mmCIF file of C-alpha atoms in Angstrom:
data_model
loop_
_atom_site.group_PDB
_atom_site.id
_atom_site.type_symbol
_atom_site.label_atom_id
_atom_site.label_comp_id
_atom_site.label_asym_id
_atom_site.label_seq_id
_atom_site.Cartn_x
_atom_site.Cartn_y
_atom_site.Cartn_z
ATOM 1 C CA ILE A 188 148.880 112.342 60.363
ATOM 2 C CA LYS A 189 151.166 114.811 58.566
ATOM 3 C CA SER A 190 150.972 115.116 54.797
ATOM 4 C CA SER A 191 153.659 116.309 52.365
ATOM 5 C CA SER A 192 154.199 116.603 48.651
ATOM 6 C CA ASP A 193 155.931 113.194 48.468
ATOM 7 C CA ASP A 194 153.290 111.201 50.396
ATOM 8 C CA HIS A 195 152.978 108.823 47.464
ATOM 9 C CA ALA A 196 156.602 107.744 47.950
ATOM 10 C CA LYS A 197 156.418 107.105 51.689
ATOM 11 C CA PRO A 198 154.481 104.290 53.384
ATOM 12 C CA LEU A 199 151.419 105.533 55.257
ATOM 13 C CA GLY A 200 150.212 102.879 57.634
ATOM 14 C CA MET A 201 148.667 100.011 55.707
ATOM 15 C CA LEU A 202 148.547 102.073 52.531
ATOM 16 C CA GLY A 203 152.284 101.715 51.970
ATOM 17 C CA SER A 204 151.890 98.080 50.875
ATOM 18 C CA HIS A 205 149.622 99.012 47.937
ATOM 19 C CA SER A 206 152.032 100.943 45.744
ATOM 20 C CA SER A 207 150.082 99.932 42.625
ATOM 21 C CA LEU A 208 146.950 101.806 43.728
ATOM 22 C CA SER A 209 146.105 105.047 42.025
ATOM 23 C CA PRO A 210 146.448 108.306 43.966
ATOM 24 C CA LEU A 211 142.652 108.729 43.982
ATOM 25 C CA THR A 212 142.071 105.248 45.423
ATOM 26 C CA ARG A 213 144.728 105.808 48.061
ATOM 27 C CA TRP A 214 143.153 109.157 48.965
ATOM 28 C CA VAL A 215 139.719 107.510 49.407
ATOM 29 C CA GLN A 216 141.152 104.749 51.607
ATOM 30 C CA HIS A 217 143.198 107.287 53.529
ATOM 31 C CA SER A 218 140.059 109.376 54.133
ATOM 32 C CA LYS A 219 138.176 106.315 55.403
ATOM 33 C CA SER A 220 141.064 105.492 57.729
ATOM 34 C CA ARG A 221 141.095 109.025 59.127
ATOM 35 C CA ALA A 222 137.313 108.937 59.603
ATOM 36 C CA ALA A 223 137.547 105.653 61.484
ATOM 37 C CA ASN A 224 140.371 106.967 63.664
ATOM 38 C CA SER A 225 138.584 110.221 64.398
ATOM 39 C CA SER A 226 135.407 108.344 65.361
ATOM 40 C CA THR A 227 137.365 106.174 67.754
ATOM 41 C CA LEU A 228 139.012 109.155 69.408
ATOM 42 C CA GLU A 229 135.759 111.034 69.783
ATOM 43 C CA LEU A 230 133.874 108.236 71.488
ATOM 44 C CA PRO A 231 135.048 109.134 75.017
ATOM 45 C CA TYR A 232 133.852 112.692 74.505
ATOM 46 C CA HIS A 233 130.309 111.733 73.587
ATOM 47 C CA SER A 234 127.770 112.659 76.253
ATOM 48 C CA PRO A 235 126.675 109.488 78.032
ATOM 49 C CA VAL A 236 123.004 108.697 77.823
ATOM 50 C CA ALA A 237 121.574 109.426 81.239
ATOM 51 C CA GLY A 238 119.428 106.746 82.789
ATOM 52 C CA PRO A 239 115.816 107.417 83.629
ATOM 53 C CA ILE A 240 115.222 109.370 86.809
ATOM 54 C CA VAL A 241 113.085 107.264 89.090
ATOM 55 C CA LYS A 242 110.868 109.330 91.307
ATOM 56 C CA THR A 243 109.684 107.550 94.387
ATOM 57 C CA GLY A 244 106.565 108.283 96.330
ATOM 58 C CA LYS A 245 106.364 110.189 99.550
ATOM 59 C CA PHE A 246 107.855 107.284 101.478
ATOM 60 C CA LYS A 247 110.267 104.602 100.333
ATOM 61 C CA LYS A 248 110.321 101.480 102.476
ATOM 62 C CA MET A 249 113.810 100.130 103.052
ATOM 63 C CA PHE A 250 113.027 97.263 105.406
ATOM 64 C CA GLY A 251 109.531 95.928 106.150
ATOM 65 C CA TRP A 252 108.097 94.322 109.266
ATOM 66 C CA GLY A 253 109.056 90.881 108.033
ATOM 67 C CA ASP A 254 112.647 91.853 107.219
ATOM 68 C CA PHE A 255 113.743 92.168 110.832
ATOM 69 C CA TYR A 256 112.432 90.218 113.785
ATOM 70 C CA SER A 257 113.674 88.576 116.953
ATOM 71 C CA ASN A 258 111.749 85.742 118.589
ATOM 72 C CA ILE A 259 112.781 84.532 122.045
ATOM 73 C CA LYS A 260 111.044 81.668 123.817
ATOM 74 C CA THR A 261 111.987 80.502 127.285
ATOM 75 C CA VAL A 262 110.180 78.620 130.013
ATOM 76 C CA ARG A 263 108.905 81.874 131.513
ATOM 77 C CA LEU A 264 108.733 84.193 128.520
ATOM 78 C CA ASN A 265 107.536 84.370 124.926
ATOM 79 C CA LEU A 266 108.919 87.445 123.183
ATOM 80 C CA LEU A 267 108.536 88.725 119.618
ATOM 81 C CA ILE A 268 110.193 91.916 118.352
ATOM 82 C CA THR A 269 109.659 93.171 114.805
ATOM 83 C CA GLY A 270 111.041 96.262 113.126
ATOM 84 C CA LYS A 271 110.961 98.239 109.918
ATOM 85 C CA ILE A 272 112.859 101.183 108.410
ATOM 86 C CA VAL A 273 111.259 103.841 106.198
ATOM 87 C CA ASP A 274 113.169 106.418 104.151
ATOM 88 C CA HIS A 275 111.270 109.722 103.992
ATOM 89 C CA GLY A 276 113.178 110.932 100.940
ATOM 90 C CA ASN A 277 114.205 114.220 102.574
ATOM 91 C CA GLY A 278 117.436 113.123 104.247
ATOM 92 C CA THR A 279 115.704 111.520 107.233
ATOM 93 C CA PHE A 280 114.381 108.054 107.933
ATOM 94 C CA SER A 281 112.392 106.410 110.704
ATOM 95 C CA VAL A 282 112.935 103.128 112.501
ATOM 96 C CA TYR A 283 109.882 101.450 114.027
ATOM 97 C CA PHE A 284 109.754 98.628 116.552
ATOM 98 C CA ARG A 285 106.855 96.526 117.811
ATOM 99 C CA HIS A 286 107.279 94.332 120.834
ATOM 100 C CA ASN A 287 104.911 91.710 122.217
ATOM 101 C CA SER A 288 105.780 89.573 125.199
ATOM 102 C CA THR A 289 104.070 87.222 127.597
ATOM 103 C CA GLY A 290 105.858 86.456 130.836
ATOM 104 C CA GLN A 291 108.410 88.182 132.988
ATOM 105 C CA GLY A 292 111.642 89.796 131.926
ATOM 106 C CA ASN A 293 113.319 93.085 131.142
ATOM 107 C CA ILE A 294 113.521 93.948 127.453
ATOM 108 C CA SER A 295 115.348 96.853 125.853
ATOM 109 C CA VAL A 296 115.415 97.643 122.125
ATOM 110 C CA SER A 297 117.418 100.620 120.903
ATOM 111 C CA LEU A 298 119.527 101.996 118.078
ATOM 112 C CA VAL A 299 123.274 102.278 118.501
ATOM 113 C CA PRO A 300 126.288 103.153 116.324
ATOM 114 C CA PRO A 301 128.237 100.188 114.944
ATOM 115 C CA VAL A 302 131.108 100.776 117.379
ATOM 116 C CA LYS A 303 128.830 99.983 120.311
ATOM 117 C CA ALA A 304 130.207 96.956 122.156
ATOM 118 C CA VAL A 305 127.970 94.001 122.960
ATOM 119 C CA GLU A 306 128.105 93.579 126.719
ATOM 120 C CA PHE A 307 126.034 92.409 129.669
ATOM 121 C CA ASP A 308 126.836 95.429 131.824
ATOM 122 C CA LEU A 309 123.441 97.028 132.521
ATOM 123 C CA GLU A 310 124.900 100.400 133.472
ATOM 124 C CA ARG A 311 126.832 100.736 130.197
ATOM 125 C CA GLN A 312 124.198 99.474 127.788
ATOM 126 C CA SER A 313 122.342 102.734 127.299
ATOM 127 C CA VAL A 314 125.495 104.862 127.145
ATOM 128 C CA VAL A 315 126.406 106.510 123.834
ATOM 129 C CA TYR A 316 129.739 108.244 124.134
ATOM 130 C CA PRO A 317 130.153 111.811 122.780
ATOM 131 C CA LYS A 318 132.499 110.666 120.021
ATOM 132 C CA ASP A 319 129.904 108.178 118.819
ATOM 133 C CA SER A 320 127.007 110.641 119.032
ATOM 134 C CA LYS A 321 128.630 112.882 116.412
ATOM 135 C CA ILE A 322 128.012 110.244 113.746
ATOM 136 C CA PHE A 323 124.810 108.905 115.310
ATOM 137 C CA ASN A 324 122.030 111.331 114.468
ATOM 138 C CA CYS A 325 119.087 109.394 115.903
ATOM 139 C CA ARG A 326 116.570 110.163 118.628
ATOM 140 C CA VAL A 327 113.358 108.640 119.981
ATOM 141 C CA ASP A 328 110.347 110.179 118.232
ATOM 142 C CA TYR A 329 107.450 108.197 119.745
ATOM 143 C CA GLU A 330 107.023 105.576 122.440
ATOM 144 C CA LYS A 331 104.005 103.767 123.871
ATOM 145 C CA VAL A 332 103.838 100.820 126.271
ATOM 146 C CA ASP A 333 100.717 98.866 127.306
ATOM 147 C CA ARG A 334 100.842 96.290 130.079
ATOM 148 C CA SER A 335 98.265 93.880 131.435
ATOM 149 C CA LYS A 336 98.233 90.877 133.767
ATOM 150 C CA ARG A 337 96.269 87.658 133.686
ATOM 151 C CA THR A 338 96.291 84.215 135.243
ATOM 152 C CA ALA A 339 97.114 81.160 133.164
ATOM 153 C CA LEU A 340 98.560 77.705 133.498
ATOM 154 C CA CYS A 341 102.272 77.761 134.183
ATOM 155 C CA ASN A 342 104.460 76.681 131.285
ATOM 156 C CA TYR A 343 106.915 74.847 133.509
ATOM 157 C CA ASP A 344 104.133 73.132 135.529
ATOM 158 C CA PRO A 345 100.651 72.984 133.911
ATOM 159 C CA SER A 346 99.173 71.833 137.224
ATOM 160 C CA LYS A 347 99.818 75.278 138.689
ATOM 161 C CA THR A 348 98.434 78.727 137.965
ATOM 162 C CA CYS A 349 100.756 81.629 137.311
ATOM 163 C CA PHE A 350 100.403 85.355 136.778
ATOM 164 C CA GLN A 351 101.443 86.294 133.289
ATOM 165 C CA GLU A 352 102.326 89.822 132.295
ATOM 166 C CA GLN A 353 101.548 90.820 128.729
ATOM 167 C CA THR A 354 103.376 93.793 127.278
ATOM 168 C CA GLN A 355 102.868 95.548 123.969
ATOM 169 C CA SER A 356 105.068 98.456 123.021
ATOM 170 C CA HIS A 357 105.645 100.662 120.001
ATOM 171 C CA VAL A 358 108.636 102.922 119.566
ATOM 172 C CA SER A 359 109.901 104.949 116.632
ATOM 173 C CA TRP A 360 113.245 106.612 116.065
ATOM 174 C CA ILE A 361 113.946 109.474 113.674
ATOM 175 C CA CYS A 362 117.409 109.639 112.125
ATOM 176 C CA SER A 363 119.076 112.150 109.838
ATOM 177 C CA LYS A 364 122.102 112.005 107.580
ATOM 178 C CA PRO A 365 125.046 111.911 107.432
ATOM 179 C CA PHE A 366 125.408 108.434 108.822
ATOM 180 C CA LYS A 367 127.279 105.289 107.881
ATOM 181 C CA VAL A 368 125.147 102.609 109.432
ATOM 182 C CA ILE A 369 122.928 102.075 112.435
ATOM 183 C CA CYS A 370 122.619 98.924 114.473
ATOM 184 C CA ILE A 371 119.705 97.476 116.413
ATOM 185 C CA TYR A 372 120.620 96.569 119.969
ATOM 186 C CA ILE A 373 118.489 94.118 121.941
ATOM 187 C CA SER A 374 119.023 93.211 125.568
ATOM 188 C CA PHE A 375 116.832 90.836 127.543
ATOM 189 C CA TYR A 376 117.088 89.682 131.144
ATOM 190 C CA SER A 377 114.911 87.268 133.084
ATOM 191 C CA THR A 378 115.330 84.849 135.950
ATOM 192 C CA ASP A 379 116.357 82.006 133.653
ATOM 193 C CA TYR A 380 117.723 83.645 130.544
ATOM 194 C CA ARG A 381 119.647 86.648 129.332
ATOM 195 C CA LEU A 382 120.539 87.825 125.866
ATOM 196 C CA VAL A 383 122.429 90.729 124.341
ATOM 197 C CA GLN A 384 122.407 91.040 120.570
ATOM 198 C CA LYS A 385 123.454 93.671 118.037
ATOM 199 C CA VAL A 386 122.173 93.503 114.474
ATOM 200 C CA CYS A 387 123.419 95.824 111.717
ATOM 201 C CA PRO A 388 121.139 95.770 108.634
ATOM 202 C CA ASP A 389 122.818 95.433 105.254
ATOM 203 C CA TYR A 390 122.656 98.736 103.364
ATOM 204 C CA ASN A 391 124.752 97.587 100.403
ATOM 205 C CA TYR A 392 121.839 97.357 98.010
ATOM 206 C CA HIS A 393 120.743 100.971 98.290
ATOM 207 C CA ASN A 394 123.649 102.948 99.718
ATOM 208 C CA GLU A 395 126.207 104.593 97.418
ATOM 209 C CA MET A 396 128.876 104.101 100.097
ATOM 210 C CA PRO A 397 128.087 100.673 101.563
ATOM 211 C CA TYR A 398 129.072 99.789 105.084
ATOM 212 C CA LEU A 399 131.710 97.086 105.107
ATOM 213 C CA PRO A 400 131.687 95.298 108.461
ATOM 214 C CA SER A 401 134.989 94.487 110.091
ATOM 215 C CA GLY A 402 136.000 92.500 113.117
#
């Protein structure tokens, strides 16, 4: 606001309507008005109060064993797959799978990029194309499979005895950033049933750049 020697003769905002006020009173009100205006203008320049820095422990669990599972029951097979994801806090995270099955069938559990197509073609299922591998920084870190056989009553005919194969497996993947999202790919084939499924966990609640599915 510019001031001049004849300020008392010119309206100054709201002060112009109080011509009967003394010069001292007008100066006090004018000073208050300038203080209020200056406070308003300075607000954007105030340093924002930073939120508390939350330090996590050595490991931060993102998804637990109960957060992801796949249960398949057929006449000849009972299959349960569970998984969890753990963030190591150093730019890497691990994905763990446990698989228990009783019966016969071929099961495959793997990690794939989101562009991986869901298909029944066995030869193409384990293929990750070079373009996809550039944004898919994951590899198998540990794998163990235990198998055993036993005789039991057949599910489809309790009057008969069948050989049942029990399989327990553990596998872990190690992944590093940058990445957008990873998907869990399950394929299962047996004499009476087949399934191909792709599941992409929701990272919206912890990722600064959430993955927005399309298609």
